[in-house]
Coordinates of N, CA and C in Angstrom, one line a residue:
M1 N 103.4 -5.2 6.5 CA 104.0 -6.0 6.6 C 105.7 -6.5 6.7
T2 N 106.7 -5.4 5.7 CA 107.7 -5.4 5.9 C 107.7 -4.3 6.9
E3 N 107.3 -3.9 7.9 CA 107.6 -3.0 8.7 C 108.1 -3.7 10.1
T4 N 107.2 -4.6 10.6 CA 107.2 -6.5 11.0 C 108.8 -7.1 11.4
I5 N 108.7 -7.3 9.9 CA 109.3 -8.5 9.7 C 110.7 -7.4 9.7
N6 N 111.5 -6.2 8.8 CA 112.4 -5.5 9.5 C 112.8 -5.1 10.6
T7 N 112.0 -5.3 12.0 CA 112.3 -5.1 12.9 C 112.8 -5.9 13.5
A8 N 112.8 -7.3 13.3 CA 114.0 -8.0 13.6 C 115.2 -7.9 13.5
F9 N 115.5 -7.0 12.6 CA 117.4 -7.2 12.5 C 117.7 -5.7 12.6
Y10 N 116.4 -4.6 12.5 CA 117.3 -3.3 12.4 C 115.7 -2.3 13.8
Q11 N 116.3 -2.1 14.3 CA 115.1 -0.8 14.7 C 115.9 0.9 15.1
T12 N 115.3 2.1 14.4 CA 116.0 3.3 14.2 C 116.0 3.6 15.9
K13 N 117.1 4.5 15.8 CA 116.4 4.9 17.4 C 115.3 6.0 16.8
N14 N 114.7 6.4 18.7 CA 113.6 7.4 18.2 C 112.4 7.3 17.4
S15 N 112.5 6.1 17.2 CA 111.2 5.9 16.5 C 110.2 4.7 17.3
S16 N 109.1 4.5 16.6 CA 108.5 3.8 17.7 C 107.1 2.4 16.1
P17 N 106.8 1.6 16.7 CA 106.6 0.5 16.1 C 105.0 1.2 15.4
G18 N 105.0 0.8 13.8 CA 103.6 1.5 13.3 C 104.1 2.5 12.3
V19 N 105.0 3.9 13.2 CA 105.3 5.0 12.3 C 105.8 4.7 11.7
P20 N 105.5 5.0 10.0 CA 106.8 5.1 9.2 C 108.2 6.2 9.5
N21 N 108.8 5.8 9.1 CA 110.3 6.8 9.8 C 110.0 7.8 8.6
T22 N 110.7 9.1 9.0 CA 110.6 10.3 7.5 C 112.5 9.8 7.2
P23 N 112.4 10.8 5.8 CA 113.8 10.1 4.8 C 114.9 11.3 5.7
M24 N 116.2 10.2 6.2 CA 117.5 10.9 6.7 C 118.1 10.5 5.6
T25 N 119.6 11.1 5.5 CA 120.9 11.0 4.6 C 121.4 10.1 5.2
L26 N 122.2 9.5 3.9 CA 122.8 8.0 4.7 C 123.3 8.1 5.9
K27 N 124.3 9.3 6.1 CA 125.5 9.4 7.4 C 124.0 9.2 8.8
E28 N 122.9 9.9 8.6 CA 122.0 9.8 9.6 C 121.5 8.5 10.1
R29 N 121.4 8.1 8.7 CA 120.5 6.2 8.9 C 121.4 5.5 9.4
M30 N 123.2 5.5 9.3 CA 123.9 4.5 9.9 C 124.3 5.3 11.1
E31 N 124.3 6.1 11.9 CA 124.4 6.5 13.2 C 123.2 6.1 13.7
S32 N 122.2 5.6 13.3 CA 120.5 5.6 14.0 C 120.4 3.9 13.8
L33 N 121.1 3.9 13.2 CA 121.0 1.7 13.3 C 121.4 1.5 14.7
E34 N 120.1 -0.1 14.8 CA 120.8 -0.6 16.3 C 120.8 -2.3 15.3
L35 N 122.1 -2.8 15.0 CA 121.5 -3.7 14.0 C 121.6 -5.1 14.9
A36 N 120.7 -6.4 14.6 CA 120.8 -7.3 15.9 C 122.6 -8.1 15.8
P37 N 122.7 -8.6 17.2 CA 123.6 -8.9 17.5 C 124.2 -10.1 15.6
Y38 N 123.7 -10.9 15.6 CA 124.3 -12.1 14.8 C 124.4 -11.2 13.2
F39 N 123.7 -10.4 12.7 CA 123.6 -9.8 11.7 C 125.2 -8.8 11.8
M40 N 125.7 -7.9 13.0 CA 126.6 -7.2 13.0 C 128.3 -8.6 13.7
M41 N 128.0 -9.8 13.6 CA 128.5 -10.4 13.3 C 129.5 -10.5 12.1
Y42 N 128.4 -10.5 11.3 CA 128.7 -11.1 9.8 C 129.2 -10.2 9.1
T43 N 128.6 -9.3 8.8 CA 129.3 -8.1 8.4 C 130.7 -7.3 7.7
N44 N 131.6 -8.4 8.4 CA 133.6 -8.1 8.3 C 133.7 -9.7 7.1
L45 N 132.8 -10.5 7.0 CA 133.6 -11.9 7.3 C 132.9 -11.6 5.8
M46 N 134.0 -13.0 5.0 CA 133.2 -13.3 3.4 C 131.5 -13.8 3.2
T47 N 131.5 -14.2 3.8 CA 130.0 -15.1 3.6 C 128.8 -14.8 5.1
Y48 N 127.7 -14.6 4.3 CA 126.6 -14.1 5.4 C 126.1 -15.5 5.7
P49 N 125.1 -15.8 6.7 CA 124.7 -16.9 7.3 C 123.3 -17.0 6.6
L50 N 123.1 -18.3 6.1 CA 122.0 -18.5 5.3 C 120.5 -18.5 6.3
K51 N 120.5 -18.0 7.0 CA 119.3 -17.4 7.6 C 119.3 -16.0 7.4
F52 N 120.0 -14.9 7.0 CA 120.0 -13.9 7.0 C 119.9 -14.0 5.7
R53 N 120.3 -15.0 4.5 CA 120.4 -14.7 3.1 C 118.8 -14.8 2.6
Q54 N 118.3 -15.9 3.8 CA 116.5 -15.8 3.4 C 115.8 -15.1 3.7
H55 N 116.5 -14.2 4.9 CA 115.8 -13.1 5.4 C 115.6 -11.8 4.1
V56 N 116.7 -11.8 3.9 CA 116.8 -10.6 2.5 C 116.2 -10.9 1.6
L57 N 116.1 -12.3 1.0 CA 115.2 -12.6 -0.3 C 114.3 -12.3 0.0
A58 N 113.3 -12.7 1.0 CA 112.2 -12.7 1.7 C 111.7 -11.1 1.5
I59 N 112.4 -10.1 1.8 CA 112.6 -8.8 1.7 C 112.4 -8.3 0.4
K60 N 113.2 -9.1 -0.5 CA 113.4 -8.4 -2.2 C 112.3 -8.9 -2.4
E61 N 111.9 -9.7 -2.1 CA 110.3 -9.7 -3.5 C 109.4 -9.4 -2.9
K62 N 109.9 -8.2 -1.4 CA 108.3 -6.8 -2.3 C 109.1 -5.5 -2.8
L63 N 110.7 -5.5 -2.5 CA 111.4 -4.3 -3.2 C 112.7 -4.8 -4.3
T64 N 112.5 -3.8 -5.1 CA 113.8 -4.2 -6.1 C 115.3 -4.5 -5.4
Y65 N 116.0 -4.6 -6.2 CA 117.4 -5.1 -5.8 C 118.0 -3.6 -5.5
A66 N 118.1 -2.5 -5.9 CA 118.7 -1.7 -5.6 C 118.2 -1.8 -3.8
K67 N 117.0 -1.5 -3.7 CA 116.3 -0.9 -2.1 C 116.7 -2.1 -1.5
T68 N 117.2 -2.8 -1.7 CA 116.9 -4.2 -0.9 C 118.5 -4.3 -0.4
A69 N 119.6 -4.1 -1.8 CA 120.9 -3.7 -1.2 C 121.5 -2.8 -0.4
S70 N 120.9 -1.7 -0.9 CA 121.2 -0.2 0.5 C 120.1 -0.7 1.6
R71 N 119.4 -1.2 1.6 CA 118.5 -1.2 3.0 C 119.3 -2.6 4.5
F72 N 120.5 -3.5 3.8 CA 121.1 -4.3 4.6 C 122.2 -3.7 3.7
G73 N 122.6 -2.8 3.4 CA 124.2 -3.0 3.3 C 124.6 -4.3 2.5
V74 N 124.0 -4.6 1.2 CA 125.1 -5.8 0.9 C 125.0 -5.5 -0.7
G75 N 125.9 -5.9 -1.7 CA 125.7 -5.5 -2.8 C 124.7 -6.0 -4.1
M76 N 124.5 -5.5 -5.1 CA 123.0 -5.8 -5.7 C 123.5 -7.6 -6.5
A77 N 124.7 -7.3 -7.0 CA 125.6 -9.1 -7.3 C 125.5 -10.1 -6.4
S78 N 125.4 -9.1 -4.8 CA 125.3 -10.6 -4.1 C 124.1 -10.8 -3.9
L79 N 123.0 -9.9 -4.0 CA 121.1 -10.5 -3.7 C 121.7 -11.3 -5.1
M80 N 122.0 -10.8 -6.3 CA 121.5 -11.9 -8.0 C 122.2 -13.1 -7.6
R81 N 123.2 -13.2 -6.8 CA 124.1 -14.4 -7.2 C 123.2 -15.6 -5.8
W82 N 123.0 -14.7 -5.0 CA 121.8 -15.3 -4.0 C 120.2 -15.9 -4.8
N83 N 120.2 -15.2 -5.5 CA 118.6 -15.5 -6.0 C 119.0 -16.6 -6.6
R84 N 120.0 -17.0 -7.1 CA 120.7 -18.2 -8.2 C 120.7 -19.6 -7.2
R85 N 121.7 -18.7 -6.1 CA 121.6 -20.4 -5.4 C 121.8 -19.4 -3.9
I86 N 120.7 -20.4 -3.0 CA 120.8 -19.2 -1.7 C 122.2 -20.0 -0.7
T87 N 122.1 -21.2 -0.9 CA 123.2 -21.7 0.1 C 124.8 -21.4 -0.5
P88 N 126.1 -21.3 0.5 CA 127.0 -20.4 -0.5 C 128.3 -21.9 -1.0
C89 N 128.9 -21.5 -1.6 CA 129.4 -23.1 -2.5 C 130.6 -23.4 -1.3
T90 N 130.9 -24.3 -1.0 CA 131.4 -24.5 -0.3 C 133.4 -25.0 -0.5
T91 N 132.7 -25.7 -1.3 CA 134.0 -27.0 -2.1 C 134.0 -26.4 -3.5
H92 N 136.1 -27.1 -4.3 CA 135.9 -26.8 -5.7 C 135.9 -28.3 -5.6
N93 N 135.7 -29.3 -7.2 CA 136.0 -29.9 -7.0 C 136.8 -30.3 -7.9
K94 N 138.0 -30.0 -7.2 CA 140.0 -30.0 -8.2 C 140.6 -30.6 -7.3
P95 N 141.5 -30.6 -7.6 CA 142.6 -31.4 -6.7 C 143.5 -30.3 -6.5
A96 N 143.9 -30.4 -5.4 CA 144.7 -28.4 -5.1 C 145.5 -28.7 -5.8
T97 N 147.0 -29.8 -6.1 CA 147.8 -29.6 -7.0 C 147.7 -30.7 -7.6
K98 N 148.6 -30.9 -9.0 CA 149.3 -31.5 -9.5 C 150.3 -32.7 -10.0
I99 N 151.3 -31.0 -8.6 CA 152.3 -31.8 -8.5 C 152.9 -32.5 -6.9
D100 N 153.5 -33.7 -6.9 CA 153.7 -34.6 -5.9 C 155.2 -33.4 -5.2
M101 N 154.1 -33.0 -3.6 CA 155.3 -32.3 -3.4 C 156.7 -33.0 -2.0
E102 N 156.2 -33.9 -2.0 CA 157.6 -34.6 -1.9 C 158.5 -35.2 -2.7
A103 N 158.0 -35.3 -3.9 CA 158.9 -35.4 -5.4 C 159.8 -34.8 -5.5
L104 N 158.9 -33.4 -5.5 CA 159.1 -32.0 -5.6 C 160.4 -31.5 -5.3
A105 N 160.5 -31.7 -4.0 CA 161.8 -31.9 -2.4 C 162.9 -32.1 -2.8
Q106 N 162.4 -34.1 -3.4 CA 163.5 -34.4 -3.6 C 164.2 -33.9 -4.8
D107 N 163.7 -33.6 -5.8 CA 164.4 -32.8 -7.2 C 165.0 -31.4 -6.5
V108 N 164.1 -31.3 -5.8 CA 165.0 -30.4 -5.4 C 166.6 -30.1 -4.6
A109 N 166.2 -31.8 -3.6 CA 167.6 -31.8 -3.4 C 168.6 -32.2 -4.5
T110 N 168.5 -33.6 -5.0 CA 168.8 -34.0 -6.2 C 169.9 -33.1 -7.2
Y111 N 168.2 -32.3 -7.9 CA 169.0 -30.8 -8.7 C 169.0 -29.7 -8.4
P112 N 169.3 -29.7 -7.5 CA 169.8 -27.6 -6.8 C 170.0 -26.7 -8.0
D113 N 170.9 -27.2 -9.1 CA 171.0 -25.6 -9.8 C 169.8 -25.8 -11.1
D114 N 169.0 -27.2 -11.0 CA 168.5 -26.4 -11.9 C 167.2 -25.7 -12.6
Y115 N 167.2 -25.2 -13.6 CA 165.9 -23.6 -13.5 C 164.7 -24.7 -13.7
Q116 N 163.6 -23.5 -13.4 CA 162.1 -24.5 -13.1 C 161.5 -24.8 -14.4
Y117 N 162.1 -24.3 -15.4 CA 161.5 -24.8 -16.6 C 161.9 -26.0 -17.0
E118 N 163.3 -26.5 -16.2 CA 164.2 -28.1 -16.5 C 162.7 -28.9 -15.4
R119 N 162.1 -28.9 -14.6 CA 161.6 -29.2 -13.4 C 160.8 -29.2 -13.7
A120 N 159.7 -28.4 -14.8 CA 158.6 -28.3 -15.1 C 158.3 -29.7 -16.0
Q121 N 159.4 -29.6 -17.2 CA 159.5 -31.0 -18.1 C 159.2 -32.0 -17.2
R122 N 160.2 -32.1 -16.3 CA 160.5 -33.2 -15.7 C 158.9 -33.8 -14.9
F123 N 158.1 -33.4 -14.2 CA 157.0 -33.3 -13.9 C 155.7 -33.0 -14.8
G124 N 155.6 -32.5 -16.0 CA 154.9 -32.2 -17.1 C 153.7 -30.9 -16.6
V125 N 154.4 -30.4 -15.9 CA 153.3 -28.9 -16.0 C 154.5 -27.8 -16.2
S126 N 153.6 -26.7 -15.9 CA 154.4 -25.6 -16.4 C 155.0 -24.9 -15.7
A127 N 155.8 -24.1 -16.0 CA 157.3 -22.9 -15.4 C 156.8 -22.2 -14.4
Q128 N 155.1 -22.1 -14.4 CA 154.4 -21.4 -13.3 C 154.0 -21.7 -12.5
G129 N 153.4 -23.4 -12.4 CA 153.2 -23.9 -11.6 C 154.1 -25.1 -10.7
I130 N 155.5 -25.0 -11.1 CA 156.8 -25.0 -10.3 C 157.0 -24.1 -9.3
R131 N 156.8 -22.6 -9.7 CA 157.3 -21.7 -8.9 C 156.1 -21.6 -8.0
H132 N 154.9 -21.8 -8.5 CA 154.3 -22.0 -7.3 C 154.5 -23.3 -5.7
A133 N 154.4 -23.8 -6.3 CA 154.7 -25.2 -6.0 C 156.1 -24.8 -5.2
L134 N 156.7 -24.5 -5.4 CA 158.3 -23.7 -4.7 C 158.3 -23.0 -3.5
K135 N 157.2 -22.2 -3.9 CA 156.9 -21.1 -3.5 C 156.0 -22.1 -1.6
R136 N 155.2 -22.6 -2.1 CA 154.3 -22.9 -0.7 C 155.7 -24.3 -0.1
L137 N 156.8 -24.8 -0.6 CA 157.6 -25.3 -0.5 C 158.3 -24.5 0.9
R138 N 158.2 -23.4 0.5 CA 159.8 -22.2 1.1 C 160.7 -22.3 0.4
V139 N 160.9 -22.3 -0.6 CA 162.1 -23.0 -1.6 C 162.1 -22.0 -2.5
S140 N 163.4 -20.8 -2.1 CA 164.0 -19.4 -3.1 C 164.8 -19.9 -4.2
R141 N 165.3 -18.7 -5.0 CA 165.8 -18.7 -5.5 C 167.2 -18.8 -5.5
K142 N 168.6 -19.6 -5.6 CA 169.7 -19.9 -4.9 C 170.6 -18.8 -5.7
K143 N 171.2 -17.8 -4.3 CA 172.0 -17.0 -4.3 C 173.2 -16.8 -4.0
N144 N 173.9 -16.1 -4.4 CA 175.5 -16.2 -4.4 C 175.8 -15.4 -3.2
T145 N 176.5 -16.0 -2.0 CA 176.3 -15.4 -1.0 C 178.0 -14.5 -1.1
S146 N 179.2 -15.3 -2.4 CA 179.7 -14.4 -2.0 C 179.9 -13.0 -3.2
A147 N 180.9 -12.2 -3.5 CA 180.3 -11.0 -3.8 C 181.3 -11.3 -5.5
S148 N 180.7 -11.8 -6.4 CA 181.2 -11.7 -8.0 C 182.7 -10.6 -8.0
Q149 N 183.5 -10.9 -8.1 CA 184.3 -9.9 -8.8 C 184.6 -9.6 -10.5
S150 N 185.0 -8.2 -10.4 CA 184.8 -7.4 -12.0 C 185.9 -7.6 -12.3

């Protein structure tokens, strides 16, 4: 049963259906795999498609986490996470930022010499939050263009 399900995702070269493969080294196995096109599309991305996750979990029912992870080239932590929740989390339930970017740009124009901790007190946020917001606005610290005299 497992052999017929797996042939949809990969087949080894020089193997006939129904005949078990002889053990190979990892290098030989990687060279001999002919992976299905949709599987190859998602190997370098951050998330795997839901269909692939469902297939891996169906195979996992017959194998251990370690064997399933090595067979499909995914991490064991990913398998355990998929077992808990198969659909990927797409959104976070929090606002992008507490700082109004237009108000911060106006504050920078009004008070160009203020320190970040002073801006943080006016906005009611941390100085680190101001630093990140200024970075998003692409505002760098004020630089002295003339050389100092000593």
